[in-house]
CSV table of C-alpha atoms in Angstrom, one decimal:
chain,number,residue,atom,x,y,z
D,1,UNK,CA,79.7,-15.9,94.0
D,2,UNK,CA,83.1,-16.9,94.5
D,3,UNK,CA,85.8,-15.7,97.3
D,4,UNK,CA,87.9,-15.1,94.5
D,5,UNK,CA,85.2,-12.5,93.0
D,6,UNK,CA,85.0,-10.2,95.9
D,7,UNK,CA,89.0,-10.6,97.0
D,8,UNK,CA,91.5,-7.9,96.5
D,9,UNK,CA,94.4,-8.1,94.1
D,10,UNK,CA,96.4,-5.6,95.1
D,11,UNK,CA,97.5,-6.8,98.2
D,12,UNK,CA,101.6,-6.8,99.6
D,13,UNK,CA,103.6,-9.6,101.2
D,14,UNK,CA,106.5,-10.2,103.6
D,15,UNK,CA,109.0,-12.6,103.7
D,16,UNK,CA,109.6,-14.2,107.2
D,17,UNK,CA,113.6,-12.9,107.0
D,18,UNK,CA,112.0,-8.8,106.3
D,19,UNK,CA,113.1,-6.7,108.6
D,20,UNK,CA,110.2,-5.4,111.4
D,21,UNK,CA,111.1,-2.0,110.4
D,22,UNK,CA,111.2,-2.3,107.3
D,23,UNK,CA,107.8,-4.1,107.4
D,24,UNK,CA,106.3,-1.2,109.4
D,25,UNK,CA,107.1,1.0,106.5
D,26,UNK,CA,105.6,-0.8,104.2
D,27,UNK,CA,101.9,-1.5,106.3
D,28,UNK,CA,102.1,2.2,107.1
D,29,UNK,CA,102.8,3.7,103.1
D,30,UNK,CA,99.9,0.6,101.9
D,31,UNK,CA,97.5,1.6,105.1
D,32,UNK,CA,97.3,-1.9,105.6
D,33,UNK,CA,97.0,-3.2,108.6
D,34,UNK,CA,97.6,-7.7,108.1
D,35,UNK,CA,99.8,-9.1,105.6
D,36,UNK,CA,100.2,-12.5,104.9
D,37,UNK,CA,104.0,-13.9,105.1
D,38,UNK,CA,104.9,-15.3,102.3
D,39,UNK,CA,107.9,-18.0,101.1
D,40,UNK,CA,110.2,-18.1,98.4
D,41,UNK,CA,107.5,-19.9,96.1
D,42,UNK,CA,105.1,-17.1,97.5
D,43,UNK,CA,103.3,-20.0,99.6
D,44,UNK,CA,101.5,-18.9,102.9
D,45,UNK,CA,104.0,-19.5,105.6
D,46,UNK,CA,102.3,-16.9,108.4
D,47,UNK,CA,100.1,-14.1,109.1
D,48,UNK,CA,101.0,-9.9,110.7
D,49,UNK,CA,99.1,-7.3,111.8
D,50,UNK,CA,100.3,-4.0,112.8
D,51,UNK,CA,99.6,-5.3,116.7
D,52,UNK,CA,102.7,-8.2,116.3
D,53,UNK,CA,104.8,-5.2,114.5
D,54,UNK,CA,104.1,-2.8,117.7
D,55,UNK,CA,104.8,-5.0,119.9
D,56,UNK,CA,107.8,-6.3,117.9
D,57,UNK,CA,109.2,-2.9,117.6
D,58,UNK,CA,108.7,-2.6,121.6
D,59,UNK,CA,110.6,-5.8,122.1
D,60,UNK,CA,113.9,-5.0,120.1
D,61,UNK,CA,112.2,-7.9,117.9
D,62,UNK,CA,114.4,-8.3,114.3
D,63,UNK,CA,112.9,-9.7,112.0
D,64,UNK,CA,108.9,-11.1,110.9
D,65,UNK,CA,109.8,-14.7,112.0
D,66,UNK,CA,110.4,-13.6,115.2
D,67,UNK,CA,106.9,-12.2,115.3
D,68,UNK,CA,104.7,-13.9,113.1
D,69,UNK,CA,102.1,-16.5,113.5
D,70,UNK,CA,102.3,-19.3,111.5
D,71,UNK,CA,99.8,-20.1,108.4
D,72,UNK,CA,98.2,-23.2,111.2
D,73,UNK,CA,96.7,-20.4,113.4
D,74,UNK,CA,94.7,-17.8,111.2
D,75,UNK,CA,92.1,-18.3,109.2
D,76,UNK,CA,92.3,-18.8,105.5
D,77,UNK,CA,90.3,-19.3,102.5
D,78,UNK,CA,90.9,-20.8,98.7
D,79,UNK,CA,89.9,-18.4,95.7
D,80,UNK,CA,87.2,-21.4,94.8
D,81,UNK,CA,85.2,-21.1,98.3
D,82,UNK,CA,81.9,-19.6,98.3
D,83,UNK,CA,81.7,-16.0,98.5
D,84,UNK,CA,79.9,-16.7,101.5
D,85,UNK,CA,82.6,-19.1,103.0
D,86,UNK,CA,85.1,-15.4,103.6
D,87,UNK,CA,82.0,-13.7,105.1
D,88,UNK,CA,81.3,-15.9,107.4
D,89,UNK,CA,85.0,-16.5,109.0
D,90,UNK,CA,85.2,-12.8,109.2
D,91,UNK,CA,81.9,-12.5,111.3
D,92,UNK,CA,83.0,-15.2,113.6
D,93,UNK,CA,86.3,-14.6,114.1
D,94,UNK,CA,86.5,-10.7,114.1
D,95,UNK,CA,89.2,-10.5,112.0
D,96,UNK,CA,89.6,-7.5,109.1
D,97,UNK,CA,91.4,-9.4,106.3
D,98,UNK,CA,91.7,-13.1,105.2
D,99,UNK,CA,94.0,-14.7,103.1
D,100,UNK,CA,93.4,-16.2,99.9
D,101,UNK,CA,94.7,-19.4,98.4
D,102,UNK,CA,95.5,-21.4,95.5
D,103,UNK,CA,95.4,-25.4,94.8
D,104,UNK,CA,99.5,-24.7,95.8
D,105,UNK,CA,99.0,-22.7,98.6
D,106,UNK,CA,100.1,-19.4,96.8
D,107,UNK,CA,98.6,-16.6,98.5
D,108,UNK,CA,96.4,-14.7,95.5
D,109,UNK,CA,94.6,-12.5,96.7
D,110,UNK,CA,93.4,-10.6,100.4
D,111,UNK,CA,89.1,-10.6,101.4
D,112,UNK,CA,88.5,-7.6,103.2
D,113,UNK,CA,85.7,-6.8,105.8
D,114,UNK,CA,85.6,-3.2,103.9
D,115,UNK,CA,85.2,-4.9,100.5
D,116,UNK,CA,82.7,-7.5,102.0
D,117,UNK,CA,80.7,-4.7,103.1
D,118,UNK,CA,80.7,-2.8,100.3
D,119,UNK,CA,79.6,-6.5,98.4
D,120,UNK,CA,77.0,-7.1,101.2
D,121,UNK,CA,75.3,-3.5,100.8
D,122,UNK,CA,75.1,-3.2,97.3
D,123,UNK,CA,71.7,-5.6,97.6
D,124,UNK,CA,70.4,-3.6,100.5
D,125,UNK,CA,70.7,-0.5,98.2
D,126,UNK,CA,68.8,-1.7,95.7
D,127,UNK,CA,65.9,0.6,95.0
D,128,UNK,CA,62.2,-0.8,96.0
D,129,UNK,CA,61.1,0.7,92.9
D,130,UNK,CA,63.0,-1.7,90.8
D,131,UNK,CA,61.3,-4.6,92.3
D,132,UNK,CA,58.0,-3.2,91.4
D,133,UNK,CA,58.8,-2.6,88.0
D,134,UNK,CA,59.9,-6.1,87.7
D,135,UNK,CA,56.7,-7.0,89.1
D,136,UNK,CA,54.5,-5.2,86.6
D,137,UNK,CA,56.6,-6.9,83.7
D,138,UNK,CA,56.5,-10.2,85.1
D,139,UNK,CA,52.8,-9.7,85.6
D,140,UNK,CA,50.9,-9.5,81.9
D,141,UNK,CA,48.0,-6.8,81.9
D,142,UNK,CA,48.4,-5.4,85.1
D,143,UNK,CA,49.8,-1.9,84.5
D,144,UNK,CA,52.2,0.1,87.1
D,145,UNK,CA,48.8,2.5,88.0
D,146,UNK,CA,46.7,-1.0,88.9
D,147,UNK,CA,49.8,-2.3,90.8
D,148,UNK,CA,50.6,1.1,92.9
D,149,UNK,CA,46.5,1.1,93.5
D,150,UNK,CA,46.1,-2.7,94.5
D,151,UNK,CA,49.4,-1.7,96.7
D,152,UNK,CA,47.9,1.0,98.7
D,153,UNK,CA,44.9,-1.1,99.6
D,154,UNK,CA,47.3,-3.7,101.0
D,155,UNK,CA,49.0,-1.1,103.2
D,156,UNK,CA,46.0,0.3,104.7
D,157,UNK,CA,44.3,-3.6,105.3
D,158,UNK,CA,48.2,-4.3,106.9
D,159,UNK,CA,48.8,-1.3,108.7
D,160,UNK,CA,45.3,0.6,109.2
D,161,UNK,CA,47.3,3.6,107.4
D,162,UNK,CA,45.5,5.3,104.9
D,163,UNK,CA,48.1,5.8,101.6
D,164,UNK,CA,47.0,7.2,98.1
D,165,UNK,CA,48.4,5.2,95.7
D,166,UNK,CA,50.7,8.5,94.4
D,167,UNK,CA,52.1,8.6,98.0
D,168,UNK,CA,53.4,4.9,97.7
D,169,UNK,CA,54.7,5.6,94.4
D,170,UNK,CA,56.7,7.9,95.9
D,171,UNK,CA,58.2,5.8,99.0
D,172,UNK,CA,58.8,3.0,97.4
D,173,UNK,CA,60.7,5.1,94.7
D,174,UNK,CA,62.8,7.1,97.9
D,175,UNK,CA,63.0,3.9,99.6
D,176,UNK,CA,65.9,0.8,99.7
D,177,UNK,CA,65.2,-2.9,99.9
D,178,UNK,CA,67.5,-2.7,103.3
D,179,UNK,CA,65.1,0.4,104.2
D,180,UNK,CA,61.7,-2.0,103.1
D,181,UNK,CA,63.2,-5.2,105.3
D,182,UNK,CA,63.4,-2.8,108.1
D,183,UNK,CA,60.1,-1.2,108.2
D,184,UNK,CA,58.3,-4.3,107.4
D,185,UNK,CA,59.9,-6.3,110.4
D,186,UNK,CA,62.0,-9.3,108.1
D,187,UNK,CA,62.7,-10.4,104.8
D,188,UNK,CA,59.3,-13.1,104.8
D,189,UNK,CA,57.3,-10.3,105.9
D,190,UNK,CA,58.4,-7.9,103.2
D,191,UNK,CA,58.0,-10.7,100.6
D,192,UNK,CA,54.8,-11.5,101.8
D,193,UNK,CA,54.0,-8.4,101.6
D,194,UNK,CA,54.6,-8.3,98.1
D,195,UNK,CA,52.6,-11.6,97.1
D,196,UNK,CA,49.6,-10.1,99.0
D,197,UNK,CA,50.1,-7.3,96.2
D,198,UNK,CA,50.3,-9.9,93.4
D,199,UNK,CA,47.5,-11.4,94.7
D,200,UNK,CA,45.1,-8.5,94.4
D,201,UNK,CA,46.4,-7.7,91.2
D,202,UNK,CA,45.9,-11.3,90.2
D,203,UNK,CA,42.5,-11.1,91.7
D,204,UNK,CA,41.4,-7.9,89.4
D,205,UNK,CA,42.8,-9.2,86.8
D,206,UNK,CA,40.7,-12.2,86.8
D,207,UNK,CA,37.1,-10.4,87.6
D,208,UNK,CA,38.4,-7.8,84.8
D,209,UNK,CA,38.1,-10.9,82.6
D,210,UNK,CA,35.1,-12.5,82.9
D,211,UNK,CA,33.2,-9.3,82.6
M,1,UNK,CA,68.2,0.7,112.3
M,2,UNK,CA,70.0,3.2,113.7
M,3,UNK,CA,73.8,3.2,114.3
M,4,UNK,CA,73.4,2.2,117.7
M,5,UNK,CA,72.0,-1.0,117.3
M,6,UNK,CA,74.9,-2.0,115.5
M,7,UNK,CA,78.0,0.0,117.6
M,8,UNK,CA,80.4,-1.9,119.2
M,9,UNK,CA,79.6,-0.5,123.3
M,10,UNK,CA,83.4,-2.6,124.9
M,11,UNK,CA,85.1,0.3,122.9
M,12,UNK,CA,89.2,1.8,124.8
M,13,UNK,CA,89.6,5.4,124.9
M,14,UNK,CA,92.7,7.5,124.4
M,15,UNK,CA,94.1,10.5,125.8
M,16,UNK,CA,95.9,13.0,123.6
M,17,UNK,CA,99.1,12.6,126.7
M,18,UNK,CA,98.9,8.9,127.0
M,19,UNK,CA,102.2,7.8,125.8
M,20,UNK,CA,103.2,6.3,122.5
M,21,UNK,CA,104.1,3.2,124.6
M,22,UNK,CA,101.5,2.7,126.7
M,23,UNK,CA,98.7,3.1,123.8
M,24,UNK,CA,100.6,0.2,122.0
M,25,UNK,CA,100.3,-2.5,124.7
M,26,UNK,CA,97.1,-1.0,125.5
M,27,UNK,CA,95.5,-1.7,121.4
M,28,UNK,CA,98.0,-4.9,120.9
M,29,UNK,CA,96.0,-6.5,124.8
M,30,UNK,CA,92.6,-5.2,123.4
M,31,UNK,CA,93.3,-6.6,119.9
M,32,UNK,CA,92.0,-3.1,118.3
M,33,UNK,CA,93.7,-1.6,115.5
M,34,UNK,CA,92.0,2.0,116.0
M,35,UNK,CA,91.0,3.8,118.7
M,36,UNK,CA,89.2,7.1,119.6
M,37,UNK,CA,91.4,9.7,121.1
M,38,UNK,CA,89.2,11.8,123.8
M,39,UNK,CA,89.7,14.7,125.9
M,40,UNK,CA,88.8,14.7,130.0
M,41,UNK,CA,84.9,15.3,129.2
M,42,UNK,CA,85.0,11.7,127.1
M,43,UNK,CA,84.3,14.2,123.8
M,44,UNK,CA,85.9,12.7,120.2
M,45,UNK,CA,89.0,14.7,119.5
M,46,UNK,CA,91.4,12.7,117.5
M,47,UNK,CA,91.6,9.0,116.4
M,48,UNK,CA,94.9,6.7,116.0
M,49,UNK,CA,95.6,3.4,114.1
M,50,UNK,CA,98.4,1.3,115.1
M,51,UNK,CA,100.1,1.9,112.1
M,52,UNK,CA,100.5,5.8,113.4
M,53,UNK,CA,101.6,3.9,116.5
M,54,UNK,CA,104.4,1.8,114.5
M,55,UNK,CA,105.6,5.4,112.7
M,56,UNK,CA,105.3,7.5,116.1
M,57,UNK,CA,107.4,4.5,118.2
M,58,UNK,CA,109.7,3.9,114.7
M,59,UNK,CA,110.1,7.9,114.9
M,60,UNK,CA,110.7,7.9,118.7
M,61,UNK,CA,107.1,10.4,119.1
M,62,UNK,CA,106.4,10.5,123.0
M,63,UNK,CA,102.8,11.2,123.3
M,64,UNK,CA,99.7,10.4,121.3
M,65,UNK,CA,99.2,14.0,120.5
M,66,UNK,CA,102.0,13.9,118.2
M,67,UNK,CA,100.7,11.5,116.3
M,68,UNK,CA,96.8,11.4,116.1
M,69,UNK,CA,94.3,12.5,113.6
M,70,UNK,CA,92.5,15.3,114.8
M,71,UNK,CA,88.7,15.1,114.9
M,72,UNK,CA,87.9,16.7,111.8
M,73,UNK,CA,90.0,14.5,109.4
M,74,UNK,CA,88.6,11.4,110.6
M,75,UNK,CA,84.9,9.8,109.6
M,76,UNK,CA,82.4,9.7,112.6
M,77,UNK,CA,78.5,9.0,112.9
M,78,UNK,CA,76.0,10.2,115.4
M,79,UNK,CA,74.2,7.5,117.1
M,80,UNK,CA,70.8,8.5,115.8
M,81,UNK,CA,72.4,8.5,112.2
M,82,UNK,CA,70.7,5.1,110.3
M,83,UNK,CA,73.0,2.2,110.1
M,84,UNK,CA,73.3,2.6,106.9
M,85,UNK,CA,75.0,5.9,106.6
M,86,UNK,CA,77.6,4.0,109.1
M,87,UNK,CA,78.0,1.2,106.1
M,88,UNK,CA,77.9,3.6,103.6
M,89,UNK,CA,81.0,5.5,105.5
M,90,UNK,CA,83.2,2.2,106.1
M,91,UNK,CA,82.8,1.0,102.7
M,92,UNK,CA,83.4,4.4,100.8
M,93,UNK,CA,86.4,5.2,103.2
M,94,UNK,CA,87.7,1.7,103.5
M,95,UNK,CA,87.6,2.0,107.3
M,96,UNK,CA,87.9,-0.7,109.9
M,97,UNK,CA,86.2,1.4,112.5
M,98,UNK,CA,84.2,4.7,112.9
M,99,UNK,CA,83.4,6.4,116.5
M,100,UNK,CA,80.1,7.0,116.8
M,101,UNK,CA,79.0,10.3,118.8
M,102,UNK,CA,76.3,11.8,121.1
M,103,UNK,CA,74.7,14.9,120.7
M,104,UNK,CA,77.7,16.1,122.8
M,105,UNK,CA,80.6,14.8,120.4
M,106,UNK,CA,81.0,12.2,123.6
M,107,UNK,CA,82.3,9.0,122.2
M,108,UNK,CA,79.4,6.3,123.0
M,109,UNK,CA,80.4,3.1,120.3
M,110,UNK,CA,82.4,2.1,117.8
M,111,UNK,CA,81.1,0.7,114.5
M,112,UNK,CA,83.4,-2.3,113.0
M,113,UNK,CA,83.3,-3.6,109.9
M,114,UNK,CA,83.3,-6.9,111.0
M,115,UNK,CA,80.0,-6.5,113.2
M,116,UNK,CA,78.5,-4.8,110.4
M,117,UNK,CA,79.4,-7.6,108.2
M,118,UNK,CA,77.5,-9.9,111.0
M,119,UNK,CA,74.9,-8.0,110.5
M,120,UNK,CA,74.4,-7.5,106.9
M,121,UNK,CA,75.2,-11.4,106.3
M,122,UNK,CA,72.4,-12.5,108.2
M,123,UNK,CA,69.7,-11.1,105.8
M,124,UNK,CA,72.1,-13.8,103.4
M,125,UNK,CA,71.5,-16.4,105.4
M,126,UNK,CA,67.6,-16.1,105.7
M,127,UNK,CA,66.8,-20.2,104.3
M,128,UNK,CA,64.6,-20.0,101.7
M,129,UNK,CA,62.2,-22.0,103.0
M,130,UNK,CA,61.3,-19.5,105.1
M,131,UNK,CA,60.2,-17.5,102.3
M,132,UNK,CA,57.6,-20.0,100.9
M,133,UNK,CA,56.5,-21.1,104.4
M,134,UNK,CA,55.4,-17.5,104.7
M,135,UNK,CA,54.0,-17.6,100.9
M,136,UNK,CA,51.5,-20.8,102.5
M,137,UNK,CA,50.8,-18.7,105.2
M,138,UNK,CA,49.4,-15.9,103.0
M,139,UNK,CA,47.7,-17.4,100.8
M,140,UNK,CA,44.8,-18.9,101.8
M,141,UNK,CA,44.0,-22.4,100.8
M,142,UNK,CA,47.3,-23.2,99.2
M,143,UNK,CA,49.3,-25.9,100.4
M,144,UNK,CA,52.4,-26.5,100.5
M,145,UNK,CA,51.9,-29.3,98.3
M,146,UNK,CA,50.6,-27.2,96.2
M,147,UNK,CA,53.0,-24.3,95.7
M,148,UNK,CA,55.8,-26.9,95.6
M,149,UNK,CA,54.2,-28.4,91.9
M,150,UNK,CA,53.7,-24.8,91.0
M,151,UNK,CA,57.4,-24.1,91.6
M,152,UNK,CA,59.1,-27.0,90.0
M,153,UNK,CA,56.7,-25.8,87.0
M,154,UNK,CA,57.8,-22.1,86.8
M,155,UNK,CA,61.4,-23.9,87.3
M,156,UNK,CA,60.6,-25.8,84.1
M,157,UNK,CA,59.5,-22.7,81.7
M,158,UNK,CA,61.9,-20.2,83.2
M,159,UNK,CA,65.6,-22.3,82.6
M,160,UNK,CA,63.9,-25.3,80.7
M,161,UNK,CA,65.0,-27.8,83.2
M,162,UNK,CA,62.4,-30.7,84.7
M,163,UNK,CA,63.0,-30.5,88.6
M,164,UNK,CA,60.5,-32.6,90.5
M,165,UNK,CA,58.5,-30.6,93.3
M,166,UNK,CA,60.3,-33.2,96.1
M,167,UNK,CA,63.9,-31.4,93.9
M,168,UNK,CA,62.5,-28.4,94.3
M,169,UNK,CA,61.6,-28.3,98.5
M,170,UNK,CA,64.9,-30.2,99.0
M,171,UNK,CA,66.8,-27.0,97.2
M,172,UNK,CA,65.0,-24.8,99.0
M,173,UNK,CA,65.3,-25.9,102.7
M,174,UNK,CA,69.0,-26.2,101.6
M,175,UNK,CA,69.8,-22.9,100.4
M,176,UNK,CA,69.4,-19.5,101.4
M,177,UNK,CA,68.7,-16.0,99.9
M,178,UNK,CA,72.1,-15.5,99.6
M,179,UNK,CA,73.0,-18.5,97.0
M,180,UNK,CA,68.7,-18.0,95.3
M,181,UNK,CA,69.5,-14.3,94.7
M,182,UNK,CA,73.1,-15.1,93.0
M,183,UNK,CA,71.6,-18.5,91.2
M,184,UNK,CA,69.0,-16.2,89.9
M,185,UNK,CA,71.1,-13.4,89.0
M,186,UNK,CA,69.6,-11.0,91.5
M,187,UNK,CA,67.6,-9.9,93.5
M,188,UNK,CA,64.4,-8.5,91.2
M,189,UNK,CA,65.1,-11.8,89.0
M,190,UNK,CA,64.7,-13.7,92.4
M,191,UNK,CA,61.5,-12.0,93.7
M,192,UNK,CA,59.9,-12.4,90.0
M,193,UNK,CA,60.5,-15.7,90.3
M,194,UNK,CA,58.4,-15.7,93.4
M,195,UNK,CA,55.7,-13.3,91.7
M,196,UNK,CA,55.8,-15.8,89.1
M,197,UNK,CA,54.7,-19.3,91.1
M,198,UNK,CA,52.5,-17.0,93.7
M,199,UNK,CA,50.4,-16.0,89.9
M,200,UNK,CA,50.3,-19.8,89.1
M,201,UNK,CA,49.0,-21.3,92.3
M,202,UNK,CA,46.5,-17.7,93.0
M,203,UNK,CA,45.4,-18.8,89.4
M,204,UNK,CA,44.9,-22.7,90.0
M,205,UNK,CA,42.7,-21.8,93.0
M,206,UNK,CA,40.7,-19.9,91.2
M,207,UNK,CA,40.3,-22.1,88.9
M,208,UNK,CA,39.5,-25.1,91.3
M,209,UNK,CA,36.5,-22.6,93.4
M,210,UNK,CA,35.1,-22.0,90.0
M,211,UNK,CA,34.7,-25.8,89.3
């Protein structure tokens, strides 16, 4: 995925001659609280957050040159980065929005932390079931009954719970990947979790055979 | 996880008569763009961006009262609520921040996008190598070796192309989940994948105890 996939288009820019108050109005009717600064070409010049406004209202400041910080200091990304490049410079430098550039330096587009979250979640919301069902079609002659069956064994020889196969039909459909990561203790553990699965399935599958 | 594992705890608090001033240089030192607004018993009654901050000094508003949202226009979580109703919250409401409650509506944390980016990425960033090195550990009697050849072959039959095992464990120890999950095209593809060389290499033991 591409920064450019998960960036928002409907962002606003200033110019570095805008008035502060009229740029106040503006971040306050868009609820935003950054905006890049922008040139006549619409090339990144600088960065504002509502923070440089307050304290440029404060000061009697004029206009956004007097209060911006220049395009050298913030972070920014091009629209051809990895996906992942945006996440990660929002993690580390705690910032809320990121700038996104062109091969010219035109500013087209804004990454969010709300839209990166809403990106991010979307696999942890995936439903366990799903994962299962794939399973059982990946996995020739094993039918969903065998694989919730060969699945409650596993649970109880993991966990010293006993589950009926019905009652793990039913968490797993209730129940999120991010949920399943969790309760399992890690993404490997979860997986292997799975294989043990696939490989009593695998196992029954093969004594089913010979006989 | 529950929202407390993920709550910011170095949170400011607001009073409802701080002045519109004050607050400002108070958010703009702190670098926050939100803060709770809480009476004399620490309890959540209000909340205030510094965009209300920018209106209210624009407007010449004295005191925080005049310009806060009260309590029960504003998103908050309990601490005890799962993380994910937190992420849920910030992404459906496009929040940077939510106050996160006690059983007595006292303000204990503040969840941030950008922390719960941190922590949603890091499931991303999981190598997958890890993955198979749990897969060996599993299943008895494979080797590495072993599910190495049995990946570059399900490689082969699932997109056709001829990847070498010594490809295939460079690729992995070089990428993570994040990139396997989008190169896949998601994350049941990705795990069927897995399903798919864990059936291969469960079957070539088999075959090699028969013998």
């Amino acid at each position: 995925m591409k920064v450019k996939e998960i960036m928002d288009k409907e962002f606003i820019v200033v110019s570095p001659g805008d008035s502060i108050v009229d740029v106040s109005i503006m971040l306050e009717n868009h609820r935003k609280f950054t905006t890049p600064v922008v040139d006549d070409a619409k090339k990144l010049v600088g960065w504002v957050t509502s923070l440089d406004v307050t304290r440029g209202l404060r000061e009697g400041n004029k206009t956004i040159k007097d209060i911006m910080h220049s395009k050298d200091d913030i972070v920014h990304v091009h629209q051809n980065d990895p996906a992942r490049l945006a996440v990660l410079e929002a993690s580390q430098h705690k910032v809320v929005s990121i700038p996104v550039l062109d091969d010219d330096d035109v500013v087209v587009g804004v990454v969010r932390t709300f839209d990166i979250v809403k990106t991010l979640s979307s696999l942890y919301e995936v439903k366990v079931s799903k994962i299962f069902e794939a399973m059982t079609e990946e996995l020739k002659g094993v039918s969903w009954d065998e694989l919730m069956e060969a699945s409650a064994i596993v649970t109880r020889r993991r966990t010293g719970k006993r589950v009926k196969p019905e009652d793990y039909e039913r968490r797993i459909k209730d129940s999120t990947f991010g949920e399943a990561i969790w309760a399992t203790g890690g993404l490997e553990k979860f997986f292997v979790g799975l294989i043990a699965i696939g490989e009593l399935v695998i196992a029954r599958k093969v004594a089913k055979a010979r006989k």
